[in-house]
CSV table of C-alpha atoms and ligand atoms in Angstrom, one decimal:
chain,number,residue,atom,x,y,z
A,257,UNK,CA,1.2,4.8,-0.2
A,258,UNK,CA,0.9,1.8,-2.1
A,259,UNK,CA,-1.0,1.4,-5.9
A,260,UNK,CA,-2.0,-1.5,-7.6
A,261,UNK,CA,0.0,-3.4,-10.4
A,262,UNK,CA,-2.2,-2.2,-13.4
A,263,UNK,CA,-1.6,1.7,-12.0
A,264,UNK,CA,1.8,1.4,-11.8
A,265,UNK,CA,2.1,0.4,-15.2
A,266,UNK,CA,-0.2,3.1,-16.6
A,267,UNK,CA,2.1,6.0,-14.7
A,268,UNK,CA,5.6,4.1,-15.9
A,269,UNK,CA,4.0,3.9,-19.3
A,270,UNK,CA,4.5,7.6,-19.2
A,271,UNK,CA,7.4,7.9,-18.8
A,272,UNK,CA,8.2,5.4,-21.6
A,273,UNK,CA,9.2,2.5,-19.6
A,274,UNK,CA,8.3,-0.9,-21.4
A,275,UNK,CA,5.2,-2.8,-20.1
A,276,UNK,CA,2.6,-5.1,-21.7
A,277,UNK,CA,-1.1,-3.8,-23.2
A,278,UNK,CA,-3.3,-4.1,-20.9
A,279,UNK,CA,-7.0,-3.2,-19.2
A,280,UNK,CA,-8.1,-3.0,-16.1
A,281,UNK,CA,-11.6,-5.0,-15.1
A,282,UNK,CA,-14.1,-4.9,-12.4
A,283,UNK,CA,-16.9,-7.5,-13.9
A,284,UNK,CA,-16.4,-10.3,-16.4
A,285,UNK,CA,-18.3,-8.2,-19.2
A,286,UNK,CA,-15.3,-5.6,-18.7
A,287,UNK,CA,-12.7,-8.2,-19.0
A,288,UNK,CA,-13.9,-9.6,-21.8
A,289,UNK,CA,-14.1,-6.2,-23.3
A,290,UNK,CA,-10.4,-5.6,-22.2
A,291,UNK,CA,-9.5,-8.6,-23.5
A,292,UNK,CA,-10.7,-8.2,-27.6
A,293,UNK,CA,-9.3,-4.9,-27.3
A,294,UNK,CA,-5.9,-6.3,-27.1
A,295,UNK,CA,-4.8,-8.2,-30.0
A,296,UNK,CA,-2.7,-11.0,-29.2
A,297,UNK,CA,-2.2,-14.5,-29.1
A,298,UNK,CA,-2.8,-15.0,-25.6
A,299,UNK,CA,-3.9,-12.9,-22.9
A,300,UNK,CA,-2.9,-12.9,-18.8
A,301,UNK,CA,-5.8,-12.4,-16.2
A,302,UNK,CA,-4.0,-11.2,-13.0
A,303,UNK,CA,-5.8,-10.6,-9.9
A,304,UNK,CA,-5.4,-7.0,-8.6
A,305,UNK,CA,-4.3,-7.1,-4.7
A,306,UNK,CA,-1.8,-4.9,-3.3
A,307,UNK,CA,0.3,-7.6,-2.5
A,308,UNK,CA,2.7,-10.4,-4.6
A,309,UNK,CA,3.3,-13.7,-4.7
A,310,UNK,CA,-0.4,-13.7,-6.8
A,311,UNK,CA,1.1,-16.2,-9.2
A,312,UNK,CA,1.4,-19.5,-6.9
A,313,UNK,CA,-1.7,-18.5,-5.0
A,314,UNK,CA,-3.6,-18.7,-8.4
A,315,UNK,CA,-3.7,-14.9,-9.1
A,316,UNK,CA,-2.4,-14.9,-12.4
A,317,UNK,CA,-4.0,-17.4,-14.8
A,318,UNK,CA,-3.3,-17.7,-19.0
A,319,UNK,CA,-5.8,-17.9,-21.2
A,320,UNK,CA,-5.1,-19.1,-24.8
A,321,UNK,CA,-8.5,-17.7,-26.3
A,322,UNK,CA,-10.9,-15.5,-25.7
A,323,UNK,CA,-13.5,-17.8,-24.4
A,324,UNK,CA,-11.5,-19.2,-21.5
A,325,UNK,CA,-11.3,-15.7,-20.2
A,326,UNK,CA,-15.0,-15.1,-19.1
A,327,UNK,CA,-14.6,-18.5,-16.6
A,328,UNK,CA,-11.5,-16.8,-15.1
A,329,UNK,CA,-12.5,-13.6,-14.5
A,330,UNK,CA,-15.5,-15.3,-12.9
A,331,UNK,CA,-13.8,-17.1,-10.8
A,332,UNK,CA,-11.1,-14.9,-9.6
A,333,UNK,CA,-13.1,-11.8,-9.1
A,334,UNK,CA,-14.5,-12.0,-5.3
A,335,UNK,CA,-12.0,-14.8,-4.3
A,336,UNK,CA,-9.8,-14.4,-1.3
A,337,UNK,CA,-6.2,-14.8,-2.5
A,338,UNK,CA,-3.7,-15.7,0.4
A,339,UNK,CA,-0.1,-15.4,-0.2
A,340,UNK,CA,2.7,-15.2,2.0
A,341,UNK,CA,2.1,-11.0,1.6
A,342,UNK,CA,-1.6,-11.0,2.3
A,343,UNK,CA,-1.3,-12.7,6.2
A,344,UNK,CA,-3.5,-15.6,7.0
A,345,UNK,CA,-6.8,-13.6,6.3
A,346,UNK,CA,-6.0,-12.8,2.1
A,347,UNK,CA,-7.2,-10.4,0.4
A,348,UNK,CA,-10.3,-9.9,-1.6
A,349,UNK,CA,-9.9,-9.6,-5.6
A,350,UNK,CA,-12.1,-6.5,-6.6
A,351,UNK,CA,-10.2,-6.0,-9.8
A,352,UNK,CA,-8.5,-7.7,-12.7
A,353,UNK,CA,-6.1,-6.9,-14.8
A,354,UNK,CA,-6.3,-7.9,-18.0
A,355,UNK,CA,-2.7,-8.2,-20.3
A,356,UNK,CA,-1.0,-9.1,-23.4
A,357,UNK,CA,0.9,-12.8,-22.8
A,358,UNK,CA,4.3,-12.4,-23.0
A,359,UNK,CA,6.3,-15.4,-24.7
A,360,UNK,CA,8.9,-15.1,-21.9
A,361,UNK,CA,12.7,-15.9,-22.6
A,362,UNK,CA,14.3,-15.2,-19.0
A,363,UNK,CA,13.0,-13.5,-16.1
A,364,UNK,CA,14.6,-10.8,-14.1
A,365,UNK,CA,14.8,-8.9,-11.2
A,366,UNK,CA,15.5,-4.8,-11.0
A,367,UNK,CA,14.2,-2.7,-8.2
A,368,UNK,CA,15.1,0.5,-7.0
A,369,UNK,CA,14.7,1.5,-3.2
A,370,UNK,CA,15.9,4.0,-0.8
A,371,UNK,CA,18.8,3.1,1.1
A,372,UNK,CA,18.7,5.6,4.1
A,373,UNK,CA,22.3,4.6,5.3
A,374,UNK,CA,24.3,5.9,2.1
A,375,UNK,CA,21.1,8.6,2.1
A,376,UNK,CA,20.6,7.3,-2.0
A,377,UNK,CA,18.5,5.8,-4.7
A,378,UNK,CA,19.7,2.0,-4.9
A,379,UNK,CA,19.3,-0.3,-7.6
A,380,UNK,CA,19.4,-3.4,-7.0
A,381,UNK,CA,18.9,-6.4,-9.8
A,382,UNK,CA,19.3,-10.1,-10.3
A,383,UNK,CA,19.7,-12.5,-12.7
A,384,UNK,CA,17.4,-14.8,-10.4
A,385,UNK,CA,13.6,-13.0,-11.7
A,386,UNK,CA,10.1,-14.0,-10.0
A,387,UNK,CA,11.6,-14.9,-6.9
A,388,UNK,CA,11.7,-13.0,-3.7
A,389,UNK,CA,14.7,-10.7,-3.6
A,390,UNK,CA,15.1,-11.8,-0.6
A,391,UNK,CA,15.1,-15.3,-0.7
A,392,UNK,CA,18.1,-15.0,-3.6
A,393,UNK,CA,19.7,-12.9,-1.1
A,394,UNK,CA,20.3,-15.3,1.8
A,395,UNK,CA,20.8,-18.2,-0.8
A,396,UNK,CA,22.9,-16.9,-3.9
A,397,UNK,CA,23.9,-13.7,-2.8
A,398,UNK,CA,26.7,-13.7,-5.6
A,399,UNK,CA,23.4,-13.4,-8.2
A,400,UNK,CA,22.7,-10.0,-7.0
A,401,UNK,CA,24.3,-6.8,-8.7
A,402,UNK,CA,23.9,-3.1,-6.6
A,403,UNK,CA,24.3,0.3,-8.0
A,404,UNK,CA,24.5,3.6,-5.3
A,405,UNK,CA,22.9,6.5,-7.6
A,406,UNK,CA,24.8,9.5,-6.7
A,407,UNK,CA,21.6,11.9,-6.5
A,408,UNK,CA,23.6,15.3,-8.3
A,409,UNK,CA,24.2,13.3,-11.2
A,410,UNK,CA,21.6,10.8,-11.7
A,411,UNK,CA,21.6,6.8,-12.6
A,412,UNK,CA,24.6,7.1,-15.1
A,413,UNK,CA,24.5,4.9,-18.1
A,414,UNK,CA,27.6,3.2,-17.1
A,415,UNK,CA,26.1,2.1,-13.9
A,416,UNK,CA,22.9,1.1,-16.1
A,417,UNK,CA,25.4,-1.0,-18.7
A,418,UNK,CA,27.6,-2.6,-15.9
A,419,UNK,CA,23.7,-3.7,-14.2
A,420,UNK,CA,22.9,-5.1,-17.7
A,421,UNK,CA,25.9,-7.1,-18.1
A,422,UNK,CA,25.9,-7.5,-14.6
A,423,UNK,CA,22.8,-10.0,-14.5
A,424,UNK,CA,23.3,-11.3,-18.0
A,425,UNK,CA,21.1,-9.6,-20.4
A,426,UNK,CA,22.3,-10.6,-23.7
A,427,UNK,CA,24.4,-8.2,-25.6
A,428,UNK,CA,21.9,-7.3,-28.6
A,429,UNK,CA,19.6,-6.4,-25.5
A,430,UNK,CA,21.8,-4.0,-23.5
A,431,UNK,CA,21.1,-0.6,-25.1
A,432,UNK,CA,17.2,-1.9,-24.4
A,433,UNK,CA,17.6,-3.0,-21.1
A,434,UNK,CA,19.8,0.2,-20.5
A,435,UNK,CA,16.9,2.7,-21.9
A,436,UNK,CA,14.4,0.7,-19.3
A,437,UNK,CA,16.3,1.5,-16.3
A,438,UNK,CA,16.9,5.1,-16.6
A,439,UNK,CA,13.5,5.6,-17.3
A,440,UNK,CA,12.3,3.9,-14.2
A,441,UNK,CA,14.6,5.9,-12.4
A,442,UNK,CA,13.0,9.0,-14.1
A,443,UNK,CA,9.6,7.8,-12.9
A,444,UNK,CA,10.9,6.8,-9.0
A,445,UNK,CA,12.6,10.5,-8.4
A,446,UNK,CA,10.2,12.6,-10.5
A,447,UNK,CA,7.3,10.6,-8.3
A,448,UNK,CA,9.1,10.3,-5.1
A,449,UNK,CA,8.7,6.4,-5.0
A,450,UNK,CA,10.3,5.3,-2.2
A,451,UNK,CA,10.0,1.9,-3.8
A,452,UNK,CA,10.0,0.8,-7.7
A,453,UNK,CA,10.2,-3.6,-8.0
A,454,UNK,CA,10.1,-4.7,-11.3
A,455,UNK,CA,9.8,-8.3,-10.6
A,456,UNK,CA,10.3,-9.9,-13.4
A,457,UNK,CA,11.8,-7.9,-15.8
A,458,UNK,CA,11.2,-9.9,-18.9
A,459,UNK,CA,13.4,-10.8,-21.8
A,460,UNK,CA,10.7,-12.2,-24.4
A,461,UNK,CA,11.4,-14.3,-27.5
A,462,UNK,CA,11.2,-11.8,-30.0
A,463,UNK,CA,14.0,-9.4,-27.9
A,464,UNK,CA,11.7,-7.3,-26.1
A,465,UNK,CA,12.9,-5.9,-22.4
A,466,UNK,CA,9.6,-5.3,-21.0
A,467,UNK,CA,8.1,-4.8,-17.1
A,468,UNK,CA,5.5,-7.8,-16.1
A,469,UNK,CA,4.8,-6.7,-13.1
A,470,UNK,CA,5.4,-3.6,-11.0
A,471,UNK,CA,5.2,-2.4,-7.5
A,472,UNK,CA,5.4,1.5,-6.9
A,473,UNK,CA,5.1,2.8,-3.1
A,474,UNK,CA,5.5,6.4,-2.9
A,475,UNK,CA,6.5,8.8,0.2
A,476,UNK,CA,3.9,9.9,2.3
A,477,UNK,CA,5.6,12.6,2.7
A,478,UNK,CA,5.7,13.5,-0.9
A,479,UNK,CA,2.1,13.4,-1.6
A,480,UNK,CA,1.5,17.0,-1.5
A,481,UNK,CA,3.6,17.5,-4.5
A,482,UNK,CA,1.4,14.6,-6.3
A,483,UNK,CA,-2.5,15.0,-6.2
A,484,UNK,CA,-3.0,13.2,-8.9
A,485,UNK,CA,-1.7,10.1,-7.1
A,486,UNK,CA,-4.1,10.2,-4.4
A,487,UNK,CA,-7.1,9.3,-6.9
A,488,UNK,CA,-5.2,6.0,-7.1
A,489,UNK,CA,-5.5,5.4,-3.6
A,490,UNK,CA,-7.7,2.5,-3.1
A,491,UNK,CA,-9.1,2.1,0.3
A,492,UNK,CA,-10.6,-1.3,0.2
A,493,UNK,CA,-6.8,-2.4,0.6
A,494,UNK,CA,-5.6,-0.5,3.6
A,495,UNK,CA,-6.6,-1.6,6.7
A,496,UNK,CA,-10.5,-0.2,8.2
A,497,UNK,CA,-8.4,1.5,11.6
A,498,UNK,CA,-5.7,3.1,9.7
A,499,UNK,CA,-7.8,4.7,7.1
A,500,UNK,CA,-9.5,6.3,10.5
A,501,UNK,CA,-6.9,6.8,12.1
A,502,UNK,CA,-4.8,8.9,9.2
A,503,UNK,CA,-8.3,11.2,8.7
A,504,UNK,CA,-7.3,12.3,12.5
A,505,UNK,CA,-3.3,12.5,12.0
A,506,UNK,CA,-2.6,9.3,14.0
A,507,UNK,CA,0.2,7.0,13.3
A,508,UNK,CA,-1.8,4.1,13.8
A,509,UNK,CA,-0.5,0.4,12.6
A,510,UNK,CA,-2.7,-2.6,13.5
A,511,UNK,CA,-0.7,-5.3,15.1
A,512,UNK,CA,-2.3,-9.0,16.0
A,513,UNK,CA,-1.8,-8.7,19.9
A,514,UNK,CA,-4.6,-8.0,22.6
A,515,UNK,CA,-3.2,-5.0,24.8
A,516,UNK,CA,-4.3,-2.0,23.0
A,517,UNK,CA,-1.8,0.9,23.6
A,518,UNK,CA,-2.1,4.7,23.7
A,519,UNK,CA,1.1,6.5,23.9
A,520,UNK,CA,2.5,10.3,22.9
A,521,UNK,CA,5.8,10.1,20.6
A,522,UNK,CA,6.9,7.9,18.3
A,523,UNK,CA,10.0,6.3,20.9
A,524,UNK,CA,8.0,6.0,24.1
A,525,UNK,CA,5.3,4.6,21.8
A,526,UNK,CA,8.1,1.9,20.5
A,527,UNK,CA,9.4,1.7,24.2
A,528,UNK,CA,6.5,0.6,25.2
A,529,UNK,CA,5.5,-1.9,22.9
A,530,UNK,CA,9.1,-3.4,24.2
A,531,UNK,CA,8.4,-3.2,27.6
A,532,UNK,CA,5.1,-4.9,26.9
A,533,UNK,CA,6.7,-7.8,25.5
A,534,UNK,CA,9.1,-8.0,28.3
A,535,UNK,CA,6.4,-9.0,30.3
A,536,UNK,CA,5.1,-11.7,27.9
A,537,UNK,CA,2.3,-9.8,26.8
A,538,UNK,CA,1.5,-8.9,23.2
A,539,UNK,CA,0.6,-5.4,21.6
A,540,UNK,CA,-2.5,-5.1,19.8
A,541,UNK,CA,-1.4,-1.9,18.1
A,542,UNK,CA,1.4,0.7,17.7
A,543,UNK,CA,-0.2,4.5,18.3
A,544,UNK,CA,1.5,7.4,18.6
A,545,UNK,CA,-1.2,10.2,18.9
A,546,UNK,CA,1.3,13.0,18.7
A,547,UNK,CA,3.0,16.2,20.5
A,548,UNK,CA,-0.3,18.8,21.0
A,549,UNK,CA,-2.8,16.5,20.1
A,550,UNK,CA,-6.3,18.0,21.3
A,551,UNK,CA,-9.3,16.3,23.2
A,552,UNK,CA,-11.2,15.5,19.5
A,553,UNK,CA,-8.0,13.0,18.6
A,554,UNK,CA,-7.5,11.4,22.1
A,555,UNK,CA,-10.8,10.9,21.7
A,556,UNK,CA,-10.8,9.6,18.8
A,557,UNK,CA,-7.5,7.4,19.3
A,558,UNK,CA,-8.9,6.0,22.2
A,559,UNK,CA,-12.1,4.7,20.2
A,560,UNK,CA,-9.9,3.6,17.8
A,561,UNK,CA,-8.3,0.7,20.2
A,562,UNK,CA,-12.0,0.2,21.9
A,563,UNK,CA,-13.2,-0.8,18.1
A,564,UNK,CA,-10.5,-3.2,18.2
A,565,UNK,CA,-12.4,-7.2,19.3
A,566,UNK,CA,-8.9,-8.5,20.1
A,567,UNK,CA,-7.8,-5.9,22.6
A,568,UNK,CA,-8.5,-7.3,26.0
A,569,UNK,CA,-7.0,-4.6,27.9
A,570,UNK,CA,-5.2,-1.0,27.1
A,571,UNK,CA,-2.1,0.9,28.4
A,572,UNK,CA,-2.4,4.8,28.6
A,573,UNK,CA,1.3,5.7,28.5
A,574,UNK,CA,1.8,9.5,28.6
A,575,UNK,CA,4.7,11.7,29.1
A,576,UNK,CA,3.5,15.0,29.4
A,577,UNK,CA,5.5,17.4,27.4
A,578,UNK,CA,3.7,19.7,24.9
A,579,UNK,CA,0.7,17.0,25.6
A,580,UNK,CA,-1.0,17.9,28.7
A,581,UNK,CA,-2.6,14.9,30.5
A,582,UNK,CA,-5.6,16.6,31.4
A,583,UNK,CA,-6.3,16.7,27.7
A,584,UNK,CA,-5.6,12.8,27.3
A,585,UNK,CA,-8.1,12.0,30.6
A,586,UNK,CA,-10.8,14.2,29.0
A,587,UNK,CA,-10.2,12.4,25.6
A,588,UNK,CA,-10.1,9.1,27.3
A,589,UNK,CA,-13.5,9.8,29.8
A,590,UNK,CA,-15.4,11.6,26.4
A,591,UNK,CA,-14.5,8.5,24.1
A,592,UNK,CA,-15.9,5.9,26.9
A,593,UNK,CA,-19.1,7.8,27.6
A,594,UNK,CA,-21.1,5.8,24.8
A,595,UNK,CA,-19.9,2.6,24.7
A,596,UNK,CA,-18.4,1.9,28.3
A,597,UNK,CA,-15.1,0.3,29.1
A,598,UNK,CA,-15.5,-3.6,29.1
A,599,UNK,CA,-11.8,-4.1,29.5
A,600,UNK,CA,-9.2,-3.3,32.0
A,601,UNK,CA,-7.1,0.1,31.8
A,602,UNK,CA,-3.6,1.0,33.1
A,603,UNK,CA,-3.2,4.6,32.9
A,604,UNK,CA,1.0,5.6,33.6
A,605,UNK,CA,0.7,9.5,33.3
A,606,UNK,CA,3.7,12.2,33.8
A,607,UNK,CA,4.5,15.5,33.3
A,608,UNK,CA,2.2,18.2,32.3
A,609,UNK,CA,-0.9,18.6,34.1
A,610,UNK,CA,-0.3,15.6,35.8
A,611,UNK,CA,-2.7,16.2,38.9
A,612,UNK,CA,-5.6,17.4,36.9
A,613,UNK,CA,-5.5,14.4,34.9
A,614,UNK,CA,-5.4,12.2,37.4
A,615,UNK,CA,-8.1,13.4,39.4
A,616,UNK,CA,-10.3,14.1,36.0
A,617,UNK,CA,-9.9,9.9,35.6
A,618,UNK,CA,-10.2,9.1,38.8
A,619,UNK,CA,-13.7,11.2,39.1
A,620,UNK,CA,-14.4,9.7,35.7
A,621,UNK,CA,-16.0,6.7,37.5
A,622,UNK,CA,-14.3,4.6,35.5
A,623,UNK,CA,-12.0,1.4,36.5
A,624,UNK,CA,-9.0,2.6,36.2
A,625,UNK,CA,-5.6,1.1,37.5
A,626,UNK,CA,-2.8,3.8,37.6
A,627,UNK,CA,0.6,3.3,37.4
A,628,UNK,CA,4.2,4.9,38.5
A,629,UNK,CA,6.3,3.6,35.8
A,630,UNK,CA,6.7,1.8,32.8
A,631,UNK,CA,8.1,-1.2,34.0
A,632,UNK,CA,5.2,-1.1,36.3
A,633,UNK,CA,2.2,0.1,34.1
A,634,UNK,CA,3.2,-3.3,31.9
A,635,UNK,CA,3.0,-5.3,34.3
A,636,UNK,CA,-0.2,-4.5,35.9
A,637,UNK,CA,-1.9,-4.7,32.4
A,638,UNK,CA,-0.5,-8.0,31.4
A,639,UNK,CA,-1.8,-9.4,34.7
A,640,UNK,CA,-5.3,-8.4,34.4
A,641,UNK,CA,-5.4,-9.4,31.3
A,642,UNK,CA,-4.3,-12.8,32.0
A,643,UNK,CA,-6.5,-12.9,34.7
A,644,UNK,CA,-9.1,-12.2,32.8
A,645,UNK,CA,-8.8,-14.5,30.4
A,646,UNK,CA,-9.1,-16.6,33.5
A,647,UNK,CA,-8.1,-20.0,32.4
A,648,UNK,CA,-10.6,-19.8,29.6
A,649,UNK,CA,-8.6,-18.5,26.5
A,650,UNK,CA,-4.9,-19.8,28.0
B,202,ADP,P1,3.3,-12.0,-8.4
B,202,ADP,O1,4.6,-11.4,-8.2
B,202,ADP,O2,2.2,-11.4,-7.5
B,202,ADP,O3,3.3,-13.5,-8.3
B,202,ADP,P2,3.6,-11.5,-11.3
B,202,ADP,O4,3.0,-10.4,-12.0
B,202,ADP,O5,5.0,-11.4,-11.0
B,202,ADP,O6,2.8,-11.7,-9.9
B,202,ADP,O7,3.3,-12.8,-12.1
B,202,ADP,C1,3.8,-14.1,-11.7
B,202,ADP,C2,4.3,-14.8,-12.9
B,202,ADP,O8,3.4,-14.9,-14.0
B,202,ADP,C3,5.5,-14.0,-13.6
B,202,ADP,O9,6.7,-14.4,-13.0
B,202,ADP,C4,5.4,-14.5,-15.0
B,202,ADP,O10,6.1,-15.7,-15.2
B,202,ADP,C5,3.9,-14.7,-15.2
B,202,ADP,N1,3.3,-13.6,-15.9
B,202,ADP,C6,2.8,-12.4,-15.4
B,202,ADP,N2,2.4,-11.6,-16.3
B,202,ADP,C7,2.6,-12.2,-17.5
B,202,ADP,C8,2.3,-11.8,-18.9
B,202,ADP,N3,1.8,-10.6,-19.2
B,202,ADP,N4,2.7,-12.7,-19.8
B,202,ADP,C9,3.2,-13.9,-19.5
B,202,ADP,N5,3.5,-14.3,-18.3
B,202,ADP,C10,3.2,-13.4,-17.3
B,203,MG,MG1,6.0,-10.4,-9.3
């Protein structure tokens, strides 16, 4: 799960990491409220998307008094911000974020991630701040310092010191910049981030270490153990099928193909997707619905990829295991009885229940193209999908 910007920095606030004063705004009356409340010289208005790369796309703007920040918040609030993060479509800007201006010395990068090969915390920082980590990865490698956190013992200050010196931070600053890290590493386990970018880490004039902006993604998996994260969930960011499909226990990810895929387990699901390509054709989603899945999610799964306007075909691939392919025909049949299926459908099914299935879709009425194996099913379905675009779209 991912938060926005301003909630990161009001949960690492807590845990006494460094970060600017700042309100968050949904109108421009709020953001001029936000903005007297903080008493500086300058104040940042930063548009509120979950994704970066804000600042060239015109997300963050300065404003030097108070009165310039009613015309920003004005314009940046319901603007569609595209930056290499967002896609082609951009985002929406719902909410600003209203902050203290820093007078900035040096910019710097620190992030902390999960590296599941050594199974430990990483921390990872770079002289090289506000740029894509990376970008300075594949072009100045050498400008990138790593620390493996053994997980008994913790980030040790050493580790933090050598980091410090590591990526330059002036001596006066170290003990400061020292302090930051352990308590974002504090925050990261004690929330179960599985990522914490501080990016950039700012040295300001007046020898302040202090975060400017923050990405925190957490562990699904985790959540249980946090409810009060879930309140800072916000919906309007995550995608309209995936939001449907996690209420049902899907793993559902929206991809920007046209064949719509329905497949039990995570690998054939994967497999698939591979095969699909190997045929020149182009997934329109990844969807795993799951070991004992019941009629209800099939169902429901199945709708999902129907909802879908780019899908121009599906592929039922099903390996019967725990998942009996009756179930998945009377999941597929129920979710078509409203709206109809106005595409073409390759159903591969084995395993399990494998003759009721096939005679509850071939009774179904519905047109159904059935398929031995993979290979086979992948084929068929990027055929009549070509051949139904029929020289129009290609
Ligand atoms: P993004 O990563 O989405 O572009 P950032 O929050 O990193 O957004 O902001 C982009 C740049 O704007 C920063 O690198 C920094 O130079 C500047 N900036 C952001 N917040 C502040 C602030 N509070 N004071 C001064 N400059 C800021
Ligand atoms: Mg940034």
């Amino acid at each position: 799960m991912n938060i926005h910007e301003y909630q990161g920095k009001q949960l690492l606030k807590k845990y006494g990491v460094a970060v600017p004063l700042g309100n968050v705004a949904f109108t421009p009356e709020q953001a001029i409220e936000a903005a007297k409340s903080i008493h500086a010289k300058k104040w940042v208005v930063k548009a509120q998307i979950h994704a970066g790369g804000r600042g060239k796309a015109g997300g963050v703007k300065i404003a030097g008094s108070l009165d310039q920040i009613t015309p920003i918040a004005e314009e940046l609030l319901g603007k569609i911000l595209v930056t290499p993060q967002t896609g082609p479509a951009g985002k929406k800007v719902k909410r600003l974020l209203i902050e203290e201006g820093s007078d900035i010395e040096k910019e710097f990068y620190l992030g902390m991630v999960l590296d599941r090969n050594a199974s430990r915390i990483a921390v990872i920082a770079s002289s090289e701040g506000g740029m894509e980590i990376e970008e300075v990865a594949s072009k100045t490698p050498e400008k990138i310092v790593r620390e493996s956190v053994d997980p008994l013992i913790g980030l040790a200050p050493f580790q933090a010191r050598r980091i410090a010196f590591g990526i330059g931070i002036p001596d006066r600053q170290v003990n400061k910049a020292v302090k930051f890290m352990l308590e974002l590493y504090r925050a990261f386990v004690d929330q179960d981030c599985s990522i914490a970018e501080i990016n950039p880490l700012v040295l300001t004039k007046s020898g302040e270490i202090l975060a400017l902006d923050t990405k925190l993604n957490f562990d699904d998996n985790g959540l249980y153990r946090h409810k009060e994260l879930l309140d800072l969930r916000d919906l309007g960011e995550e995608d309209e099928k995936e939001i449907q499909a996690s209420e049902y226990g899907l793993n559902y990810i929206a991809l920007d193909g046209n064949i719509g895929c329905m497949v039990n387990g995570a690998g054939l699901a994967m497999a698939t997707m591979d095969i699909i390509k190997a045929f020149n054709g182009d997934p329109a989603n990844f969807l795993d619905v799951g070991g004992g899945a019941s009629k209800e999610k099939v169902e429901a799964a199945f709708r999902l990829i129907l909802s879908d306007p780019h899908v121009r075909g599906i592929l039922v691939n099903i390996f019967g295991g725990i998942m009996k392919c009756d179930v998945i025909a009377e999941g597929i049949v129920a979710a078509t009885e409203n709206v109809g299926l106005k595409v073409p459908l390759v159903v591969r099914l084995e395993g399990t229940n494998v003759k009721l299935g096939k005679e509850i879709l071939h009774h179904s009425g519905l047109n159904i193209t059935s398929a031995n194996t993979m290979a086979d099913a992948a084929e068929k379905i990027v055929q009549l999908v070509d051949q139904a675009a029929g020289g129009v779209v290609k």
